[in-house]
């Protein structure tokens, strides 16, 4: 079992989405999480001044599936069709460290005790990094909801935060699977629908073009960033092996060998650079890939409403022509128009604030990443200078 | 534009002719060749005089076409030693000439107990690509790798005081045309390795102890074997590092392009500009990684590979001493037999054959004392050689490690500069 508690690292890590937790009336965080085998249990902690809650402060344990349930119920709520639904957090993925652990177990007999200890340490660090990441994305999801004027009032959200029993969402698994399949079908359909619909509004026309293009580019950048950071990790691993091999020298009269251990301290720095890059740039790109998708989903819902609106107009014309069911058709048309207008209005607001949010997040993230790169490189410089001095003076 | 910068800043290790094409002839000033080399030897003769001797292998040139083509290298020497005809001179040599030199040296000096520096490995694949005329980066890399290896080989040869005195070595450096070396088949990489491993086995199988200095030799051999193992592992790890760094290069380039694309569709103009700047930074990163991979390979990996082979040469040297010992043993046993034969003759009372027997005994007695002296000399030489080798190795490693750390330092400096230049761009996003 691994647990993680509040630490200042998380503050730095929370730059993916900004303007969260600014409102003291509802503050949510995940201060703690336990990992048992494959299951992660998040401790969701809420502090609130709102009267709609029973207590001012409370915590509940939640698993990933329950977060998905919350996301899905919000998506399915008709009222929220005109809002960008915060993307669901991805499932905790411990595949990387698990594979490494397997390799470690297999290779145990062929390693020295020190090498094994070192690899184990490395493995634990990687495990911890994945763990921190998954806590972060789950936390940000909740904070997006709590900082949104409409979502924070959602009944299911409140249940999620407050209800201290199991939400019994497990039976959703079969439905989830089917739902997921359906969602994928719909996603490819939405591209067609969005591009097919005749747009009357200049704003939405531009948004459509922008989002479709941006979506594919950011997905690509996100994938390439991941590959790059993985390569960086491989380089760090190699330094680890080199230091392992050096450390296992028995009585060594070649002092230059011993002094090369400093080269391997660099491995630690390379590793840190790789994981900071990972958290900053890669996570930013990953997150916004999902967020862009959520924005696209909004466009899709609006396009559907527009299509419905047009169909209802056609139905009304037909009814008038036939002289039958005119009142019903009129009512239908009125409703469709209302829905469409409401969607368009709130959609416009949401997309505008999304733009601003995205730019701010990129800015914060890029600045932090750059400052970290500079810090690490400067550290390396002084370390290297020190080592060179020592070696030259002997 | 940056490329020139990188290499000149890299300074003393990287040579400016690294990017020579295989078919070009380049004008160069003799002196310039030596300013780039960090492995200057300034050795002392036995009388304590200091002298200078610097060797460079440069200007690879492809001679001929098709499967009969070969690479010709310029071997330049700069020296204050009086035994050479000139102070600065150069000749052209091909790879098989170097192998021929090794053969000659080995034949003359290995039974004396010298540790003979092994030549660079043959590579059928590498050479075929060059012959066939593939002018791509991998064959250019191969030629550079070989050029550098040939240079290190010669530098090691002349660093050895007895080998430097060898007229064949002098001839190799000075003489315009060398007779073509044949029979260099045995010296392919795996071939050499097999020969050395067989030698090791022979030493290990020896059960009869020679004398008390045996312990020294036995434990030394064990040390050598252990170190060889360690260096192999290190070499494998560094090899992996080089490959992963090359992968990082290509992934970084791909990422850079992707970020540029993202920047081009970004609607916010300041963010768009920052993203294209980020793409440029990543491009510079790729160049830095490329350069670092070069250092990883030429400073670290090749050093380790060289010493794995050198340690093999040390083992081979021990085996040669073994041979001398065996020769002594065989002579002693023959002498013993001759003495027994004489005794038999005395007993059987055959005076006419007795004189022959006495002559035989005299012959073998002098052989035995000759071989005893040989063995003592070899033992003494091997001990000296091992100590000299260890000193050289420590110096070599230290020098290379410092060079490597300096290359890392250089990279990190550039990193700081790149990111510091980008920071204001990131801050300008609004």
GROMACS .gro file of N, CA, C and O in nm, chain A residues 323-394:
model
  288
  323UNK      N    1  -5.236   2.094  -4.290
  323UNK     CA    2  -5.344   2.144  -4.205
  323UNK      C    3  -5.370   2.052  -4.087
  323UNK      O    4  -5.476   2.054  -4.027
  324UNK      N    5  -5.273   1.969  -4.049
  324UNK     CA    6  -5.292   1.877  -3.938
  324UNK      C    7  -5.190   1.903  -3.829
  324UNK      O    8  -5.075   1.936  -3.858
  325UNK      N    9  -5.224   1.884  -3.705
  325UNK     CA   10  -5.133   1.888  -3.590
  325UNK      C   11  -5.048   2.015  -3.585
  325UNK      O   12  -4.932   2.013  -3.546
  326UNK      N   13  -5.110   2.126  -3.629
  326UNK     CA   14  -5.030   2.248  -3.637
  326UNK      C   15  -4.985   2.293  -3.498
  326UNK      O   16  -4.869   2.328  -3.478
  327UNK      N   17  -5.074   2.290  -3.403
  327UNK     CA   18  -5.041   2.339  -3.268
  327UNK      C   19  -4.922   2.262  -3.208
  327UNK      O   20  -4.831   2.321  -3.150
  328UNK      N   21  -4.927   2.129  -3.229
  328UNK     CA   22  -4.820   2.046  -3.176
  328UNK      C   23  -4.686   2.083  -3.241
  328UNK      O   24  -4.583   2.097  -3.175
  329UNK      N   25  -4.693   2.099  -3.374
  329UNK     CA   26  -4.571   2.133  -3.447
  329UNK      C   27  -4.519   2.270  -3.405
  329UNK      O   28  -4.397   2.291  -3.392
  330UNK      N   29  -4.610   2.361  -3.384
  330UNK     CA   30  -4.569   2.495  -3.340
  330UNK      C   31  -4.499   2.488  -3.205
  330UNK      O   32  -4.394   2.551  -3.183
  331UNK      N   33  -4.560   2.410  -3.115
  331UNK     CA   34  -4.502   2.395  -2.980
  331UNK      C   35  -4.362   2.335  -2.990
  331UNK      O   36  -4.267   2.381  -2.927
  332UNK      N   37  -4.350   2.230  -3.071
  332UNK     CA   38  -4.223   2.161  -3.091
  332UNK      C   39  -4.118   2.259  -3.143
  332UNK      O   40  -4.006   2.266  -3.093
  333UNK      N   41  -4.159   2.336  -3.245
  333UNK     CA   42  -4.067   2.430  -3.306
  333UNK      C   43  -4.020   2.534  -3.204
  333UNK      O   44  -3.903   2.571  -3.197
  334UNK      N   45  -4.118   2.581  -3.123
  334UNK     CA   46  -4.084   2.682  -3.023
  334UNK      C   47  -3.978   2.627  -2.926
  334UNK      O   48  -3.878   2.693  -2.895
  335UNK      N   49  -4.002   2.504  -2.883
  335UNK     CA   50  -3.909   2.442  -2.788
  335UNK      C   51  -3.771   2.425  -2.848
  335UNK      O   52  -3.670   2.453  -2.783
  336UNK      N   53  -3.769   2.376  -2.971
  336UNK     CA   54  -3.638   2.355  -3.036
  336UNK      C   55  -3.563   2.485  -3.047
  336UNK      O   56  -3.441   2.491  -3.023
  337UNK      N   57  -3.634   2.589  -3.087
  337UNK     CA   58  -3.569   2.719  -3.102
  337UNK      C   59  -3.515   2.768  -2.968
  337UNK      O   60  -3.401   2.815  -2.960
  338UNK      N   61  -3.598   2.754  -2.865
  338UNK     CA   62  -3.556   2.796  -2.730
  338UNK      C   63  -3.429   2.723  -2.690
  338UNK      O   64  -3.332   2.783  -2.643
  339UNK      N   65  -3.434   2.593  -2.708
  339UNK     CA   66  -3.319   2.511  -2.668
  339UNK      C   67  -3.196   2.557  -2.744
  339UNK      O   68  -3.088   2.577  -2.686
  340UNK      N   69  -3.214   2.576  -2.875
  340UNK     CA   70  -3.101   2.616  -2.958
  340UNK      C   71  -3.047   2.751  -2.914
  340UNK      O   72  -2.925   2.770  -2.903
  341UNK      N   73  -3.135   2.844  -2.890
  341UNK     CA   74  -3.089   2.977  -2.849
  341UNK      C   75  -3.015   2.973  -2.717
  341UNK      O   76  -2.911   3.037  -2.700
  342UNK      N   77  -3.073   2.896  -2.623
  342UNK     CA   78  -3.009   2.886  -2.491
  342UNK      C   79  -2.870   2.825  -2.504
  342UNK      O   80  -2.772   2.875  -2.448
  343UNK      N   81  -2.864   2.718  -2.585
  343UNK     CA   82  -2.736   2.653  -2.609
  343UNK      C   83  -2.635   2.751  -2.668
  343UNK      O   84  -2.520   2.759  -2.627
  344UNK      N   85  -2.679   2.823  -2.770
  344UNK     CA   86  -2.588   2.915  -2.838
  344UNK      C   87  -2.537   3.021  -2.742
  344UNK      O   88  -2.418   3.053  -2.740
  345UNK      N   89  -2.630   3.076  -2.663
  345UNK     CA   90  -2.590   3.183  -2.572
  345UNK      C   91  -2.486   3.132  -2.471
  345UNK      O   92  -2.380   3.191  -2.454
  346UNK      N   93  -2.523   3.021  -2.402
  346UNK     CA   94  -2.430   2.973  -2.299
  346UNK      C   95  -2.304   2.918  -2.363
  346UNK      O   96  -2.193   2.933  -2.311
  347UNK      N   97  -2.319   2.858  -2.480
  347UNK     CA   98  -2.204   2.804  -2.551
  347UNK      C   99  -2.103   2.911  -2.584
  347UNK      O  100  -1.982   2.893  -2.567
  348UNK      N  101  -2.153   3.024  -2.629
  348UNK     CA  102  -2.064   3.135  -2.662
  348UNK      C  103  -1.984   3.179  -2.540
  348UNK      O  104  -1.862   3.197  -2.546
  349UNK      N  105  -2.056   3.193  -2.428
  349UNK     CA  106  -1.988   3.234  -2.305
  349UNK      C  107  -1.880   3.134  -2.266
  349UNK      O  108  -1.767   3.171  -2.234
  350UNK      N  109  -1.919   3.007  -2.268
  350UNK     CA  110  -1.827   2.902  -2.227
  350UNK      C  111  -1.703   2.898  -2.314
  350UNK      O  112  -1.590   2.888  -2.265
  351UNK      N  113  -1.724   2.906  -2.445
  351UNK     CA  114  -1.610   2.896  -2.535
  351UNK      C  115  -1.519   3.016  -2.521
  351UNK      O  116  -1.397   3.003  -2.531
  352UNK      N  117  -1.577   3.134  -2.496
  352UNK     CA  118  -1.493   3.253  -2.477
  352UNK      C  119  -1.407   3.240  -2.352
  352UNK      O  120  -1.287   3.268  -2.355
  353UNK      N  121  -1.469   3.194  -2.242
  353UNK     CA  122  -1.389   3.181  -2.121
  353UNK      C  123  -1.289   3.068  -2.134
  353UNK      O  124  -1.179   3.071  -2.078
  354UNK      N  125  -1.324   2.968  -2.214
  354UNK     CA  126  -1.231   2.856  -2.238
  354UNK      C  127  -1.104   2.906  -2.306
  354UNK      O  128  -0.993   2.868  -2.271
  355UNK      N  129  -1.121   2.992  -2.404
  355UNK     CA  130  -1.005   3.050  -2.473
  355UNK      C  131  -0.909   3.112  -2.373
  355UNK      O  132  -0.790   3.084  -2.372
  356UNK      N  133  -0.968   3.201  -2.291
  356UNK     CA  134  -0.886   3.274  -2.195
  356UNK      C  135  -0.816   3.177  -2.100
  356UNK      O  136  -0.697   3.188  -2.073
  357UNK      N  137  -0.895   3.078  -2.052
  357UNK     CA  138  -0.839   2.981  -1.957
  357UNK      C  139  -0.723   2.906  -2.019
  357UNK      O  140  -0.620   2.883  -1.955
  358UNK      N  141  -0.740   2.869  -2.144
  358UNK     CA  142  -0.636   2.791  -2.211
  358UNK      C  143  -0.507   2.872  -2.221
  358UNK      O  144  -0.397   2.822  -2.192
  359UNK      N  145  -0.520   2.997  -2.264
  359UNK     CA  146  -0.400   3.080  -2.281
  359UNK      C  147  -0.329   3.099  -2.148
  359UNK      O  148  -0.207   3.086  -2.139
  360UNK      N  149  -0.406   3.126  -2.043
  360UNK     CA  150  -0.346   3.146  -1.910
  360UNK      C  151  -0.273   3.020  -1.864
  360UNK      O  152  -0.161   3.027  -1.812
  361UNK      N  153  -0.336   2.906  -1.884
  361UNK     CA  154  -0.274   2.779  -1.840
  361UNK      C  155  -0.145   2.752  -1.916
  361UNK      O  156  -0.044   2.712  -1.857
  362UNK      N  157  -0.148   2.774  -2.047
  362UNK     CA  158  -0.026   2.753  -2.125
  362UNK      C  159   0.085   2.845  -2.075
  362UNK      O  160   0.199   2.804  -2.058
  363UNK      N  161   0.048   2.968  -2.051
  363UNK     CA  162   0.149   3.064  -2.007
  363UNK      C  163   0.213   3.019  -1.877
  363UNK      O  164   0.336   3.008  -1.866
  364UNK      N  165   0.130   2.991  -1.778
  364UNK     CA  166   0.180   2.952  -1.647
  364UNK      C  167   0.268   2.828  -1.658
  364UNK      O  168   0.379   2.821  -1.604
  365UNK      N  169   0.218   2.732  -1.732
  365UNK     CA  170   0.288   2.606  -1.746
  365UNK      C  171   0.423   2.620  -1.815
  365UNK      O  172   0.524   2.565  -1.772
  366UNK      N  173   0.423   2.697  -1.926
  366UNK     CA  174   0.548   2.714  -2.000
  366UNK      C  175   0.651   2.789  -1.916
  366UNK      O  176   0.769   2.757  -1.918
  367UNK      N  177   0.605   2.890  -1.842
  367UNK     CA  178   0.698   2.963  -1.756
  367UNK      C  179   0.757   2.870  -1.650
  367UNK      O  180   0.879   2.866  -1.631
  368UNK      N  181   0.670   2.793  -1.585
  368UNK     CA  182   0.720   2.704  -1.480
  368UNK      C  183   0.817   2.602  -1.535
  368UNK      O  184   0.921   2.573  -1.474
  369UNK      N  185   0.783   2.545  -1.649
  369UNK     CA  186   0.870   2.445  -1.710
  369UNK      C  187   1.006   2.506  -1.743
  369UNK      O  188   1.111   2.447  -1.713
  370UNK      N  189   1.004   2.625  -1.803
  370UNK     CA  190   1.130   2.690  -1.841
  370UNK      C  191   1.214   2.719  -1.718
  370UNK      O  192   1.336   2.695  -1.717
  371UNK      N  193   1.150   2.769  -1.614
  371UNK     CA  194   1.227   2.801  -1.492
  371UNK      C  195   1.289   2.676  -1.432
  371UNK      O  196   1.403   2.678  -1.386
  372UNK      N  197   1.216   2.566  -1.439
  372UNK     CA  198   1.270   2.440  -1.388
  372UNK      C  199   1.388   2.392  -1.471
  372UNK      O  200   1.490   2.347  -1.417
  373UNK      N  201   1.374   2.403  -1.604
  373UNK     CA  202   1.484   2.362  -1.692
  373UNK      C  203   1.610   2.440  -1.657
  373UNK      O  204   1.719   2.384  -1.648
  374UNK      N  205   1.592   2.572  -1.639
  374UNK     CA  206   1.707   2.657  -1.608
  374UNK      C  207   1.767   2.617  -1.474
  374UNK      O  208   1.889   2.603  -1.461
  375UNK      N  209   1.681   2.594  -1.377
  375UNK     CA  210   1.730   2.557  -1.244
  375UNK      C  211   1.810   2.429  -1.250
  375UNK      O  212   1.922   2.421  -1.197
  376UNK      N  213   1.755   2.327  -1.316
  376UNK     CA  214   1.825   2.199  -1.324
  376UNK      C  215   1.956   2.210  -1.398
  376UNK      O  216   2.057   2.153  -1.357
  377UNK      N  217   1.954   2.284  -1.509
  377UNK     CA  218   2.077   2.297  -1.588
  377UNK      C  219   2.184   2.368  -1.505
  377UNK      O  220   2.301   2.328  -1.506
  378UNK      N  221   2.144   2.469  -1.430
  378UNK     CA  222   2.242   2.540  -1.347
  378UNK      C  223   2.298   2.450  -1.238
  378UNK      O  224   2.418   2.452  -1.208
  379UNK      N  225   2.210   2.368  -1.181
  379UNK     CA  226   2.257   2.270  -1.082
  379UNK      C  227   2.360   2.177  -1.141
  379UNK      O  228   2.464   2.150  -1.081
  380UNK      N  229   2.326   2.127  -1.260
  380UNK     CA  230   2.419   2.036  -1.329
  380UNK      C  231   2.552   2.104  -1.351
  380UNK      O  232   2.658   2.044  -1.330
  381UNK      N  233   2.547   2.230  -1.394
  381UNK     CA  234   2.670   2.304  -1.421
  381UNK      C  235   2.758   2.307  -1.297
  381UNK      O  236   2.877   2.275  -1.303
  382UNK      N  237   2.700   2.341  -1.182
  382UNK     CA  238   2.786   2.352  -1.063
  382UNK      C  239   2.836   2.216  -1.019
  382UNK      O  240   2.950   2.201  -0.977
  383UNK      N  241   2.752   2.114  -1.033
  383UNK     CA  242   2.795   1.979  -0.998
  383UNK      C  243   2.911   1.935  -1.084
  383UNK      O  244   3.011   1.880  -1.035
  384UNK      N  245   2.897   1.959  -1.215
  384UNK     CA  246   3.001   1.917  -1.308
  384UNK      C  247   3.129   1.994  -1.282
  384UNK      O  248   3.238   1.936  -1.283
  385UNK      N  249   3.116   2.124  -1.259
  385UNK     CA  250   3.235   2.204  -1.234
  385UNK      C  251   3.309   2.152  -1.112
  385UNK      O  252   3.431   2.140  -1.111
  386UNK      N  253   3.230   2.120  -1.010
  386UNK     CA  254   3.289   2.066  -0.888
  386UNK      C  255   3.365   1.937  -0.915
  386UNK      O  256   3.480   1.920  -0.873
  387UNK      N  257   3.301   1.845  -0.987
  387UNK     CA  258   3.364   1.716  -1.016
  387UNK      C  259   3.491   1.734  -1.097
  387UNK      O  260   3.593   1.669  -1.070
  388UNK      N  261   3.485   1.822  -1.197
  388UNK     CA  262   3.604   1.843  -1.281
  388UNK      C  263   3.718   1.898  -1.197
  388UNK      O  264   3.833   1.855  -1.210
  389UNK      N  265   3.686   1.989  -1.109
  389UNK     CA  266   3.790   2.047  -1.022
  389UNK      C  267   3.857   1.940  -0.938
  389UNK      O  268   3.979   1.933  -0.927
  390UNK      N  269   3.773   1.854  -0.877
  390UNK     CA  270   3.826   1.748  -0.792
  390UNK      C  271   3.919   1.658  -0.872
  390UNK      O  272   4.030   1.625  -0.831
  391UNK      N  273   3.870   1.618  -0.991
  391UNK     CA  274   3.950   1.527  -1.073
  391UNK      C  275   4.082   1.592  -1.115
  391UNK      O  276   4.186   1.526  -1.116
  392UNK      N  277   4.076   1.719  -1.151
  392UNK     CA  278   4.197   1.785  -1.199
  392UNK      C  279   4.298   1.811  -1.089
  392UNK      O  280   4.419   1.814  -1.112
  393UNK      N  281   4.248   1.829  -0.967
  393UNK     CA  282   4.341   1.863  -0.860
  393UNK      C  283   4.419   1.741  -0.811
  393UNK      O  284   4.523   1.753  -0.749
  394UNK      N  285   4.370   1.620  -0.840
  394UNK     CA  286   4.443   1.502  -0.793
  394UNK      C  287   4.554   1.465  -0.887
  394UNK      O  288   4.535   1.390  -0.980
   0.00000   0.00000   0.00000
